[in-house]
Tab-separated table of C-alpha atoms in Angstrom:
chain	number	residue	atom	x	y	z
N	1	UNK	CA	26.432	-42.008	13.419
N	2	UNK	CA	26.187	-37.947	13.827
N	3	UNK	CA	22.553	-38.388	12.977
N	4	UNK	CA	22.000	-40.704	16.062
N	5	UNK	CA	24.102	-38.489	18.191
N	6	UNK	CA	21.810	-35.641	17.284
N	7	UNK	CA	18.818	-37.739	18.186
N	8	UNK	CA	20.311	-38.605	21.545
N	9	UNK	CA	21.093	-35.094	23.150
N	10	UNK	CA	18.965	-34.384	26.144
N	11	UNK	CA	16.384	-32.340	24.116
N	12	UNK	CA	12.477	-32.389	23.603
N	13	UNK	CA	11.237	-33.975	20.610
N	14	UNK	CA	11.799	-32.567	17.102
N	15	UNK	CA	10.773	-33.128	13.661
N	16	UNK	CA	13.155	-34.916	11.184
N	17	UNK	CA	12.771	-31.484	9.323
N	18	UNK	CA	14.843	-29.516	11.816
N	19	UNK	CA	17.084	-32.396	12.533
N	20	UNK	CA	17.996	-32.444	8.810
N	21	UNK	CA	18.573	-28.679	8.881
N	22	UNK	CA	21.041	-28.971	11.719
N	23	UNK	CA	22.794	-31.947	10.207
N	24	UNK	CA	23.316	-29.848	6.878
N	25	UNK	CA	24.829	-26.914	8.722
N	26	UNK	CA	26.884	-29.307	10.844
N	27	UNK	CA	28.502	-30.977	7.543
N	28	UNK	CA	29.273	-27.443	6.165
N	29	UNK	CA	30.740	-26.347	9.348
N	30	UNK	CA	33.084	-29.292	9.494
N	31	UNK	CA	34.108	-28.918	6.014
N	32	UNK	CA	34.839	-25.433	6.369
N	33	UNK	CA	36.891	-26.197	9.541
N	34	UNK	CA	39.000	-28.925	7.409
N	35	UNK	CA	39.793	-26.275	5.111
N	36	UNK	CA	40.629	-23.843	8.057
N	37	UNK	CA	37.797	-21.519	6.812
N	38	UNK	CA	36.241	-20.391	10.219
N	39	UNK	CA	33.343	-18.473	11.116
N	40	UNK	CA	34.295	-14.830	11.821
N	41	UNK	CA	32.759	-12.932	14.821
N	42	UNK	CA	30.714	-10.654	12.383
N	43	UNK	CA	28.640	-13.809	11.314
N	44	UNK	CA	27.489	-14.442	15.075
N	45	UNK	CA	24.464	-12.953	15.842
N	46	UNK	CA	24.262	-11.296	19.342
N	47	UNK	CA	20.960	-12.527	21.110
N	48	UNK	CA	21.070	-13.985	24.449
N	49	UNK	CA	23.273	-14.625	27.192
N	50	UNK	CA	21.575	-18.096	28.301
N	51	UNK	CA	23.176	-20.100	25.557
N	52	UNK	CA	25.315	-22.550	27.897
N	53	UNK	CA	23.203	-25.781	26.962
N	54	UNK	CA	23.550	-25.156	23.454
N	55	UNK	CA	27.255	-24.352	23.420
N	56	UNK	CA	27.970	-27.366	25.453
N	57	UNK	CA	25.895	-29.660	22.743
N	58	UNK	CA	27.709	-27.743	19.919
N	59	UNK	CA	31.310	-28.604	21.738
N	60	UNK	CA	30.335	-32.169	22.060
N	61	UNK	CA	29.248	-32.470	18.452
N	62	UNK	CA	32.025	-30.958	16.989
N	63	UNK	CA	34.701	-32.666	19.469
N	64	UNK	CA	33.248	-35.838	18.171
N	65	UNK	CA	33.953	-35.056	14.805
N	66	UNK	CA	37.686	-33.969	15.279
N	67	UNK	CA	38.440	-37.248	16.738
N	68	UNK	CA	37.873	-38.732	13.523
N	69	UNK	CA	38.795	-36.037	11.056
N	70	UNK	CA	41.627	-34.244	12.994
N	71	UNK	CA	40.617	-30.768	12.524
N	72	UNK	CA	40.380	-27.615	14.973
N	73	UNK	CA	37.277	-25.427	15.389
N	74	UNK	CA	37.167	-21.907	17.266
N	75	UNK	CA	34.866	-20.225	19.716
N	76	UNK	CA	32.868	-18.671	16.930
N	77	UNK	CA	32.327	-21.981	15.316
N	78	UNK	CA	30.620	-23.135	18.499
N	79	UNK	CA	28.574	-19.944	18.869
N	80	UNK	CA	27.463	-20.120	15.205
N	81	UNK	CA	26.439	-23.764	15.654
N	82	UNK	CA	24.695	-23.062	19.019
N	83	UNK	CA	22.462	-20.809	17.413
N	84	UNK	CA	21.398	-23.064	14.701
N	85	UNK	CA	20.526	-25.658	17.566
N	86	UNK	CA	18.208	-22.928	19.166
N	87	UNK	CA	16.895	-21.954	15.696
N	88	UNK	CA	15.787	-25.553	14.879
N	89	UNK	CA	14.146	-26.085	18.243
N	90	UNK	CA	16.862	-28.544	19.754
N	91	UNK	CA	15.392	-27.461	23.334
N	92	UNK	CA	12.335	-25.260	24.197
N	93	UNK	CA	13.714	-21.772	24.882
N	94	UNK	CA	13.268	-20.446	28.381
N	95	UNK	CA	9.764	-19.078	28.230
N	96	UNK	CA	9.652	-15.119	28.046
N	97	UNK	CA	6.460	-13.410	29.110
N	98	UNK	CA	6.093	-11.687	25.547
N	99	UNK	CA	5.899	-15.260	24.187
N	100	UNK	CA	3.226	-16.367	26.172
N	101	UNK	CA	1.239	-13.178	25.345
N	102	UNK	CA	1.766	-13.753	21.833
N	103	UNK	CA	0.624	-17.304	22.109
N	104	UNK	CA	-2.541	-16.131	23.790
N	105	UNK	CA	-3.354	-13.175	21.478
N	106	UNK	CA	-2.654	-15.331	18.446
N	107	UNK	CA	-5.238	-17.682	19.353
N	108	UNK	CA	-7.821	-15.286	20.511
N	109	UNK	CA	-7.520	-13.035	17.205
N	110	UNK	CA	-7.342	-15.964	14.945
N	111	UNK	CA	-10.520	-17.612	16.584
N	112	UNK	CA	-11.973	-14.371	16.174
N	113	UNK	CA	-11.174	-13.510	12.633
N	114	UNK	CA	-12.124	-17.146	11.604
N	115	UNK	CA	-15.110	-17.413	14.014
N	116	UNK	CA	-13.596	-20.620	15.200
N	117	UNK	CA	-13.181	-21.386	18.976
N	118	UNK	CA	-9.587	-22.423	19.387
N	119	UNK	CA	-9.418	-21.952	23.227
N	120	UNK	CA	-10.040	-25.651	24.245
N	121	UNK	CA	-7.378	-27.124	21.756
N	122	UNK	CA	-4.409	-27.878	24.177
N	123	UNK	CA	-2.455	-29.347	21.374
N	124	UNK	CA	-2.789	-26.227	19.161
N	125	UNK	CA	-1.446	-24.309	22.291
N	126	UNK	CA	1.113	-26.455	23.008
N	127	UNK	CA	2.273	-26.575	19.347
N	128	UNK	CA	2.209	-22.585	19.309
N	129	UNK	CA	4.226	-22.573	22.856
N	130	UNK	CA	6.727	-24.725	21.336
N	131	UNK	CA	7.030	-23.214	18.001
N	132	UNK	CA	6.844	-19.193	18.788
N	133	UNK	CA	9.932	-18.793	20.850
N	134	UNK	CA	12.583	-20.346	18.537
N	135	UNK	CA	10.579	-18.617	15.469
N	136	UNK	CA	11.020	-15.298	17.247
N	137	UNK	CA	14.795	-16.188	17.455
N	138	UNK	CA	15.280	-17.302	14.088
N	139	UNK	CA	13.653	-13.858	12.875
N	140	UNK	CA	15.742	-11.347	15.175
N	141	UNK	CA	18.570	-13.305	14.182
N	142	UNK	CA	18.006	-13.264	10.335
N	143	UNK	CA	18.305	-17.283	10.356
N	144	UNK	CA	15.615	-17.955	7.650
N	145	UNK	CA	14.282	-21.531	7.765
N	146	UNK	CA	12.736	-22.792	4.405
N	147	UNK	CA	9.448	-24.211	4.434
N	148	UNK	CA	9.037	-26.577	1.508
N	149	UNK	CA	5.412	-26.639	1.419
N	150	UNK	CA	4.785	-22.784	1.570
N	151	UNK	CA	3.526	-22.291	-2.138
N	152	UNK	CA	1.160	-25.147	-1.605
N	153	UNK	CA	-0.161	-23.943	1.786
N	154	UNK	CA	-0.423	-20.363	0.400
N	155	UNK	CA	-2.860	-22.025	-2.543
N	156	UNK	CA	-4.789	-24.761	-0.599
N	157	UNK	CA	-5.274	-22.786	2.656
N	158	UNK	CA	-5.339	-19.078	1.464
N	159	UNK	CA	-7.971	-17.896	3.767
N	160	UNK	CA	-6.210	-19.324	7.066
N	161	UNK	CA	-2.700	-17.981	5.886
N	162	UNK	CA	-3.650	-14.599	5.152
N	163	UNK	CA	-5.642	-14.417	8.467
N	164	UNK	CA	-2.732	-15.401	10.336
N	165	UNK	CA	-0.526	-12.864	8.621
N	166	UNK	CA	-2.947	-10.113	9.139
N	167	UNK	CA	-3.201	-10.842	12.871
N	168	UNK	CA	0.665	-11.063	13.465
N	169	UNK	CA	1.587	-8.318	11.390
N	170	UNK	CA	0.143	-6.054	14.407
N	171	UNK	CA	3.275	-7.520	16.496
N	172	UNK	CA	6.338	-6.742	14.337
N	173	UNK	CA	7.068	-3.372	15.748
N	174	UNK	CA	6.742	-4.569	19.203
N	175	UNK	CA	8.800	-7.716	18.605
N	176	UNK	CA	11.119	-5.953	16.188
N	177	UNK	CA	10.831	-8.771	13.732
N	178	UNK	CA	9.473	-9.238	10.352
N	179	UNK	CA	7.438	-12.269	9.686
N	180	UNK	CA	7.941	-14.291	6.250
N	181	UNK	CA	6.025	-16.373	4.246
N	182	UNK	CA	7.778	-19.638	5.297
N	183	UNK	CA	7.038	-18.967	9.115
N	184	UNK	CA	3.385	-17.913	8.429
N	185	UNK	CA	3.225	-21.414	6.586
N	186	UNK	CA	4.415	-23.409	9.437
N	187	UNK	CA	1.818	-21.580	11.830
N	188	UNK	CA	-0.777	-22.273	9.014
N	189	UNK	CA	-0.320	-26.054	9.233
N	190	UNK	CA	-0.846	-25.883	13.030
N	191	UNK	CA	-3.954	-24.146	12.847
N	192	UNK	CA	-5.215	-25.915	9.699
N	193	UNK	CA	-4.712	-29.330	11.617
N	194	UNK	CA	-6.820	-27.859	14.580
N	195	UNK	CA	-9.661	-27.079	12.167
N	196	UNK	CA	-9.464	-30.754	10.916
N	197	UNK	CA	-9.376	-31.982	14.345
N	198	UNK	CA	-12.576	-30.058	15.072
N	199	UNK	CA	-14.174	-31.418	11.852
N	200	UNK	CA	-14.995	-27.945	11.083
N	201	UNK	CA	-14.307	-28.503	7.697
N	202	UNK	CA	-14.928	-31.508	5.675
N	203	UNK	CA	-12.789	-33.413	3.058
N	204	UNK	CA	-13.961	-34.091	-0.633
N	205	UNK	CA	-12.225	-36.722	-2.817
N	206	UNK	CA	-12.588	-36.133	-6.491
N	207	UNK	CA	-11.986	-39.230	-8.754
N	208	UNK	CA	-10.900	-38.801	-12.250
N	209	UNK	CA	-9.722	-41.198	-15.164
N	210	UNK	CA	-6.168	-40.118	-15.205
N	211	UNK	CA	-6.150	-38.136	-11.730
N	212	UNK	CA	-4.631	-34.750	-11.361
N	213	UNK	CA	-3.952	-33.893	-15.104
N	214	UNK	CA	-7.490	-34.093	-16.141
N	215	UNK	CA	-9.056	-32.689	-13.019
N	216	UNK	CA	-8.034	-29.137	-12.582
N	217	UNK	CA	-11.110	-27.751	-14.425
N	218	UNK	CA	-13.604	-29.678	-12.006
N	219	UNK	CA	-11.585	-29.086	-9.196
N	220	UNK	CA	-11.528	-25.353	-10.066
N	221	UNK	CA	-15.452	-25.556	-10.305
N	222	UNK	CA	-16.014	-27.224	-6.986
N	223	UNK	CA	-13.477	-24.879	-5.181
N	224	UNK	CA	-15.762	-22.017	-5.990
N	225	UNK	CA	-18.919	-23.787	-4.525
N	226	UNK	CA	-17.495	-25.094	-1.184
N	227	UNK	CA	-16.870	-23.308	1.932
N	228	UNK	CA	-13.169	-21.888	2.243
N	229	UNK	CA	-12.124	-24.356	4.984
N	230	UNK	CA	-13.111	-27.603	3.138
N	231	UNK	CA	-10.199	-29.449	1.615
N	232	UNK	CA	-10.291	-31.126	-1.860
N	233	UNK	CA	-7.892	-34.451	-2.539
N	234	UNK	CA	-7.656	-35.679	-6.308
N	235	UNK	CA	-6.964	-39.371	-7.350
N	236	UNK	CA	-6.976	-41.556	-10.387
N	237	UNK	CA	-8.967	-44.855	-10.236
N	238	UNK	CA	-5.650	-46.834	-9.600
N	239	UNK	CA	-4.848	-44.673	-6.682
N	240	UNK	CA	-8.000	-45.632	-4.744
N	241	UNK	CA	-6.927	-48.931	-3.484
N	242	UNK	CA	-4.220	-47.039	-1.569
N	243	UNK	CA	-6.481	-44.569	0.272
N	244	UNK	CA	-8.199	-44.720	3.380
N	245	UNK	CA	-11.542	-43.534	1.774
N	246	UNK	CA	-13.096	-43.386	5.347
N	247	UNK	CA	-11.446	-39.922	5.928
N	248	UNK	CA	-13.618	-38.386	3.333
N	249	UNK	CA	-16.862	-36.960	3.762
N	250	UNK	CA	-17.836	-36.777	0.226
N	251	UNK	CA	-16.573	-38.492	-2.980
N	252	UNK	CA	-17.270	-37.059	-6.491
N	253	UNK	CA	-16.445	-38.845	-9.373
N	254	UNK	CA	-16.129	-38.439	-13.149
N	255	UNK	CA	-16.380	-42.111	-14.007
N	256	UNK	CA	-18.379	-45.261	-12.860
N	257	UNK	CA	-16.413	-46.747	-9.701
N	258	UNK	CA	-17.888	-49.011	-7.283
N	259	UNK	CA	-16.709	-48.220	-3.499
N	260	UNK	CA	-18.449	-50.300	-0.900
N	261	UNK	CA	-20.204	-48.289	1.847
N	262	UNK	CA	-19.683	-45.040	0.130
N	263	UNK	CA	-21.872	-42.995	-1.591
N	264	UNK	CA	-20.353	-41.691	-4.946
N	265	UNK	CA	-21.673	-38.740	-6.802
N	266	UNK	CA	-21.122	-39.053	-10.649
N	267	UNK	CA	-20.788	-35.824	-12.426
N	268	UNK	CA	-19.521	-34.033	-15.528
N	269	UNK	CA	-16.117	-32.983	-15.781
N	270	UNK	CA	-17.647	-29.517	-16.342
N	271	UNK	CA	-19.679	-29.508	-13.352
N	272	UNK	CA	-23.197	-28.604	-14.643
N	273	UNK	CA	-26.008	-27.331	-12.619
N	274	UNK	CA	-27.575	-30.502	-12.689
N	275	UNK	CA	-24.335	-31.957	-11.060
N	276	UNK	CA	-24.319	-29.190	-8.346
N	277	UNK	CA	-28.039	-30.108	-7.610
N	278	UNK	CA	-26.970	-33.721	-6.966
N	279	UNK	CA	-24.571	-32.650	-4.565
N	280	UNK	CA	-26.937	-30.571	-2.436
N	281	UNK	CA	-29.423	-33.508	-2.583
N	282	UNK	CA	-26.737	-35.918	-1.227
N	283	UNK	CA	-26.791	-33.766	2.094
N	284	UNK	CA	-23.645	-32.022	1.607
N	285	UNK	CA	-24.514	-28.265	1.668
N	286	UNK	CA	-21.714	-26.099	-0.076
N	287	UNK	CA	-22.164	-22.901	1.571
N	288	UNK	CA	-21.218	-21.033	-1.529
N	289	UNK	CA	-23.575	-22.723	-3.985
N	290	UNK	CA	-25.136	-19.108	-4.947
N	291	UNK	CA	-22.313	-18.628	-7.069
N	292	UNK	CA	-23.427	-20.343	-10.320
N	293	UNK	CA	-25.761	-17.233	-10.262
N	294	UNK	CA	-23.880	-14.433	-12.530
N	295	UNK	CA	-24.769	-11.632	-9.807
N	296	UNK	CA	-22.148	-12.023	-7.183
N	297	UNK	CA	-23.199	-12.302	-3.501
N	298	UNK	CA	-20.391	-11.109	-1.294
N	299	UNK	CA	-22.086	-9.452	1.805
N	300	UNK	CA	-18.994	-9.079	3.789
N	301	UNK	CA	-16.875	-7.542	1.181
N	302	UNK	CA	-19.448	-5.219	-0.176
N	303	UNK	CA	-19.875	-3.622	3.166
N	304	UNK	CA	-16.183	-2.098	2.847
N	305	UNK	CA	-16.099	-1.367	-1.079
N	306	UNK	CA	-16.601	2.476	-1.674
N	307	UNK	CA	-17.077	4.412	-4.640
N	308	UNK	CA	-14.251	6.412	-3.894
N	309	UNK	CA	-11.658	3.635	-3.880
N	310	UNK	CA	-12.896	1.605	-6.859
N	311	UNK	CA	-10.494	2.349	-9.767
N	312	UNK	CA	-11.526	1.432	-13.554
N	313	UNK	CA	-9.495	1.274	-16.503
N	314	UNK	CA	-6.249	2.690	-14.687
N	315	UNK	CA	-2.906	2.711	-16.380
N	316	UNK	CA	-0.656	1.357	-13.641
N	317	UNK	CA	2.558	-0.292	-14.952
N	318	UNK	CA	3.837	-1.451	-11.479
N	319	UNK	CA	2.757	-2.220	-7.879
N	320	UNK	CA	5.157	0.178	-6.924
N	321	UNK	CA	3.117	2.926	-8.688
N	322	UNK	CA	-0.152	1.584	-7.456
N	323	UNK	CA	0.713	1.632	-4.096
N	324	UNK	CA	1.988	5.155	-4.037
N	325	UNK	CA	-0.801	6.579	-5.948
N	326	UNK	CA	-3.422	5.031	-4.283
N	327	UNK	CA	-1.754	5.078	-0.705
N	328	UNK	CA	-1.632	9.067	-1.101
N	329	UNK	CA	-5.252	9.019	-1.636
N	330	UNK	CA	-6.134	6.894	1.423
N	331	UNK	CA	-3.878	9.149	3.506
N	332	UNK	CA	-5.354	12.104	2.129
N	333	UNK	CA	-8.875	10.790	3.197
N	334	UNK	CA	-7.655	9.729	6.407
N	335	UNK	CA	-8.423	6.138	6.110
N	336	UNK	CA	-4.489	5.276	6.733
N	337	UNK	CA	-1.548	6.486	7.934
N	338	UNK	CA	1.766	6.873	6.006
N	339	UNK	CA	3.243	3.859	7.761
N	340	UNK	CA	0.861	1.753	6.013
N	341	UNK	CA	2.067	2.192	2.407
N	342	UNK	CA	5.449	1.498	4.030
N	343	UNK	CA	4.046	-1.817	5.496
N	344	UNK	CA	2.661	-2.489	1.925
N	345	UNK	CA	6.021	-2.462	0.206
N	346	UNK	CA	7.511	-4.455	3.507
N	347	UNK	CA	4.907	-7.138	3.029
N	348	UNK	CA	5.762	-7.747	-0.617
N	349	UNK	CA	9.401	-8.057	-0.172
N	350	UNK	CA	8.550	-11.031	2.120
N	351	UNK	CA	6.649	-12.568	-0.465
N	352	UNK	CA	4.392	-11.768	-3.434
N	353	UNK	CA	0.608	-11.322	-3.069
N	354	UNK	CA	-0.379	-12.151	-6.575
N	355	UNK	CA	-2.147	-15.239	-7.846
N	356	UNK	CA	-2.189	-17.185	-11.089
N	357	UNK	CA	-5.532	-15.881	-11.846
N	358	UNK	CA	-4.206	-12.436	-12.615
N	359	UNK	CA	-5.191	-10.791	-9.391
N	360	UNK	CA	-3.120	-9.718	-6.475
N	361	UNK	CA	-4.661	-9.399	-2.727
N	362	UNK	CA	-1.849	-6.994	-1.101
N	363	UNK	CA	-2.419	-5.908	2.464
N	364	UNK	CA	-0.497	-3.747	5.079
N	365	UNK	CA	-0.284	-3.618	8.754
N	366	UNK	CA	-3.741	-3.197	10.801
N	367	UNK	CA	-1.881	-0.658	13.242
N	368	UNK	CA	-1.855	1.585	10.686
N	369	UNK	CA	-5.469	1.578	9.290
N	370	UNK	CA	-7.892	4.190	10.837
N	371	UNK	CA	-10.829	2.990	8.808
N	372	UNK	CA	-11.596	-0.211	6.997
N	373	UNK	CA	-11.908	-0.266	3.387
N	374	UNK	CA	-11.152	-2.577	0.542
N	375	UNK	CA	-9.767	-0.787	-2.719
N	376	UNK	CA	-10.629	-2.278	-6.016
N	377	UNK	CA	-8.562	-1.628	-9.133
N	378	UNK	CA	-9.209	-2.906	-12.544
N	379	UNK	CA	-6.297	-1.970	-14.818
N	380	UNK	CA	-6.346	-1.471	-18.479
N	381	UNK	CA	-3.687	-3.864	-19.125
N	382	UNK	CA	-1.766	-6.456	-17.111
N	383	UNK	CA	1.524	-5.805	-15.487
N	384	UNK	CA	4.085	-7.772	-13.802
N	385	UNK	CA	3.654	-7.809	-10.040
N	386	UNK	CA	6.029	-10.796	-8.765
N	387	UNK	CA	5.766	-14.000	-10.418
N	388	UNK	CA	2.425	-13.122	-12.515
N	389	UNK	CA	0.755	-10.726	-14.619
N	390	UNK	CA	-1.896	-9.005	-12.794
N	391	UNK	CA	-4.759	-6.575	-13.800
N	392	UNK	CA	-7.340	-6.978	-10.882
N	393	UNK	CA	-6.062	-5.744	-7.354
N	394	UNK	CA	-7.728	-5.929	-4.218
N	395	UNK	CA	-5.978	-3.711	-1.855
N	396	UNK	CA	-7.081	-4.805	1.858
N	397	UNK	CA	-7.235	-2.073	4.720
N	398	UNK	CA	-8.633	-3.670	8.032
N	399	UNK	CA	-8.327	-1.691	11.063
N	400	UNK	CA	-7.870	-3.522	14.605
N	401	UNK	CA	-11.563	-2.731	15.266
N	402	UNK	CA	-12.796	-4.880	12.416
N	403	UNK	CA	-10.558	-7.937	13.158
N	404	UNK	CA	-14.014	-10.050	13.210
N	405	UNK	CA	-14.689	-8.984	9.875
N	406	UNK	CA	-11.208	-10.459	8.408
N	407	UNK	CA	-12.492	-13.989	7.524
N	408	UNK	CA	-15.539	-12.827	5.770
N	409	UNK	CA	-13.291	-10.082	3.574
N	410	UNK	CA	-10.834	-12.594	2.837
N	411	UNK	CA	-12.823	-15.362	2.208
N	412	UNK	CA	-15.127	-13.367	-0.230
N	413	UNK	CA	-12.126	-12.008	-2.064
N	414	UNK	CA	-10.866	-15.553	-2.456
N	415	UNK	CA	-14.343	-16.897	-3.748
N	416	UNK	CA	-13.961	-13.995	-6.425
N	417	UNK	CA	-10.311	-14.515	-7.430
N	418	UNK	CA	-10.856	-18.246	-7.791
N	419	UNK	CA	-13.779	-18.103	-10.267
N	420	UNK	CA	-12.605	-17.470	-13.629
N	421	UNK	CA	-16.480	-16.581	-14.578
N	422	UNK	CA	-16.758	-13.771	-12.265
N	423	UNK	CA	-13.196	-12.500	-13.148
N	424	UNK	CA	-14.147	-12.425	-16.744
N	425	UNK	CA	-17.352	-10.375	-15.789
N	426	UNK	CA	-15.167	-7.751	-13.630
N	427	UNK	CA	-12.513	-7.660	-16.673
N	428	UNK	CA	-15.202	-6.669	-19.162
N	429	UNK	CA	-16.859	-3.776	-17.135
N	430	UNK	CA	-15.676	-0.424	-18.212
N	431	UNK	CA	-17.572	1.873	-15.724
N	432	UNK	CA	-17.106	2.270	-11.909
N	433	UNK	CA	-21.045	1.935	-11.522
N	434	UNK	CA	-20.892	-1.347	-13.507
N	435	UNK	CA	-17.986	-2.816	-11.433
N	436	UNK	CA	-19.637	-1.602	-8.049
N	437	UNK	CA	-22.921	-3.316	-9.300
N	438	UNK	CA	-21.182	-6.541	-9.968
N	439	UNK	CA	-19.499	-6.367	-6.442
N	440	UNK	CA	-23.044	-5.926	-5.039
N	441	UNK	CA	-22.026	-2.503	-3.505
N	442	UNK	CA	-24.119	0.079	-5.829
N	443	UNK	CA	-25.603	1.447	-2.607
N	444	UNK	CA	-22.241	2.481	-1.055
N	445	UNK	CA	-21.440	5.162	-3.572
């Protein structure tokens, strides 16, 4: 009954995810009121005077519950509940000029960084206009919304995810907020959907005998030879009949399967050079096919890797020690301001930048970068970063002037850290010159 009542409020269309959030808050608030444990004034965030619609909606919902359960509620309970109605997008907030500006700037800067024109995507613009005002409200009022897909999004769409975070970090001071992983992941969904609508990325289906469990090796190898914006889905033979195969641009299989009207490329689970040749000859042109070559070609990254900021066989035992030591050198050589180091620590508090491959890709606020560079650290031993133990670090310092290079730098780095063979080559290097050569940057220093 209450769920239906929520859906019949005079509001814009909302997703079930937000309705579920409000329903959970509602149930908890009613339970507390039944036990005479009311919201205290200190728990109510002061944000805006323009909350009449939300407070009236909160009163209607709480009053409906009192008719059945016979309890009382306070003004603080109403204000608290109305805040959650705002945070969960139960009506479009009044549009502020700063919100319009942020949407416009975000579209322009992500377009530049990814080299994709989003300016004509009206659906994306509408999604951002609807999402950003409540997002700012949530962040200002410290009302955290969990995104159940954050970890998956960080892994599968790492390039888009990190580009958006780098772009938005410039506006944290102006908006007096701190973006977190969950909010960036929500925005990544919108942009990734726009990329798919534009058919900029292609979808690949990998068919294995037992599905996901036996396909990890093949999936990882294929990821290393396809463009960063392409997506991969894995299925077992039994799952094929439940999939819409028309949505896939390429089907790769380790076993013989007969799919009518579809070309299937049969490969070994180890993806040999012969298999890669088959993929190329099928008409699908992976942009990073050169990565089977032991000499790494990363033309975007190598422009910003300098000898002065390549560290080999260091003995750091924590990310804090690494940030302070390298941060001081960056400050002394006038590459960043002191606030850049602070922004590194701040970014890590919002979510670790470490990866399962034993690498980390931290980055700070571009506002505090005077000259773009990428610091490369190869530590003697692995140390605990956040979730994982790390021995290779790419510390990214991108200035606002080099926004156009963001995609290239991040794409090159993720191509490196996703390739176990390349990481093995980097880990066995014992000299700075050898590491620079492997990174194709020997001429830089």
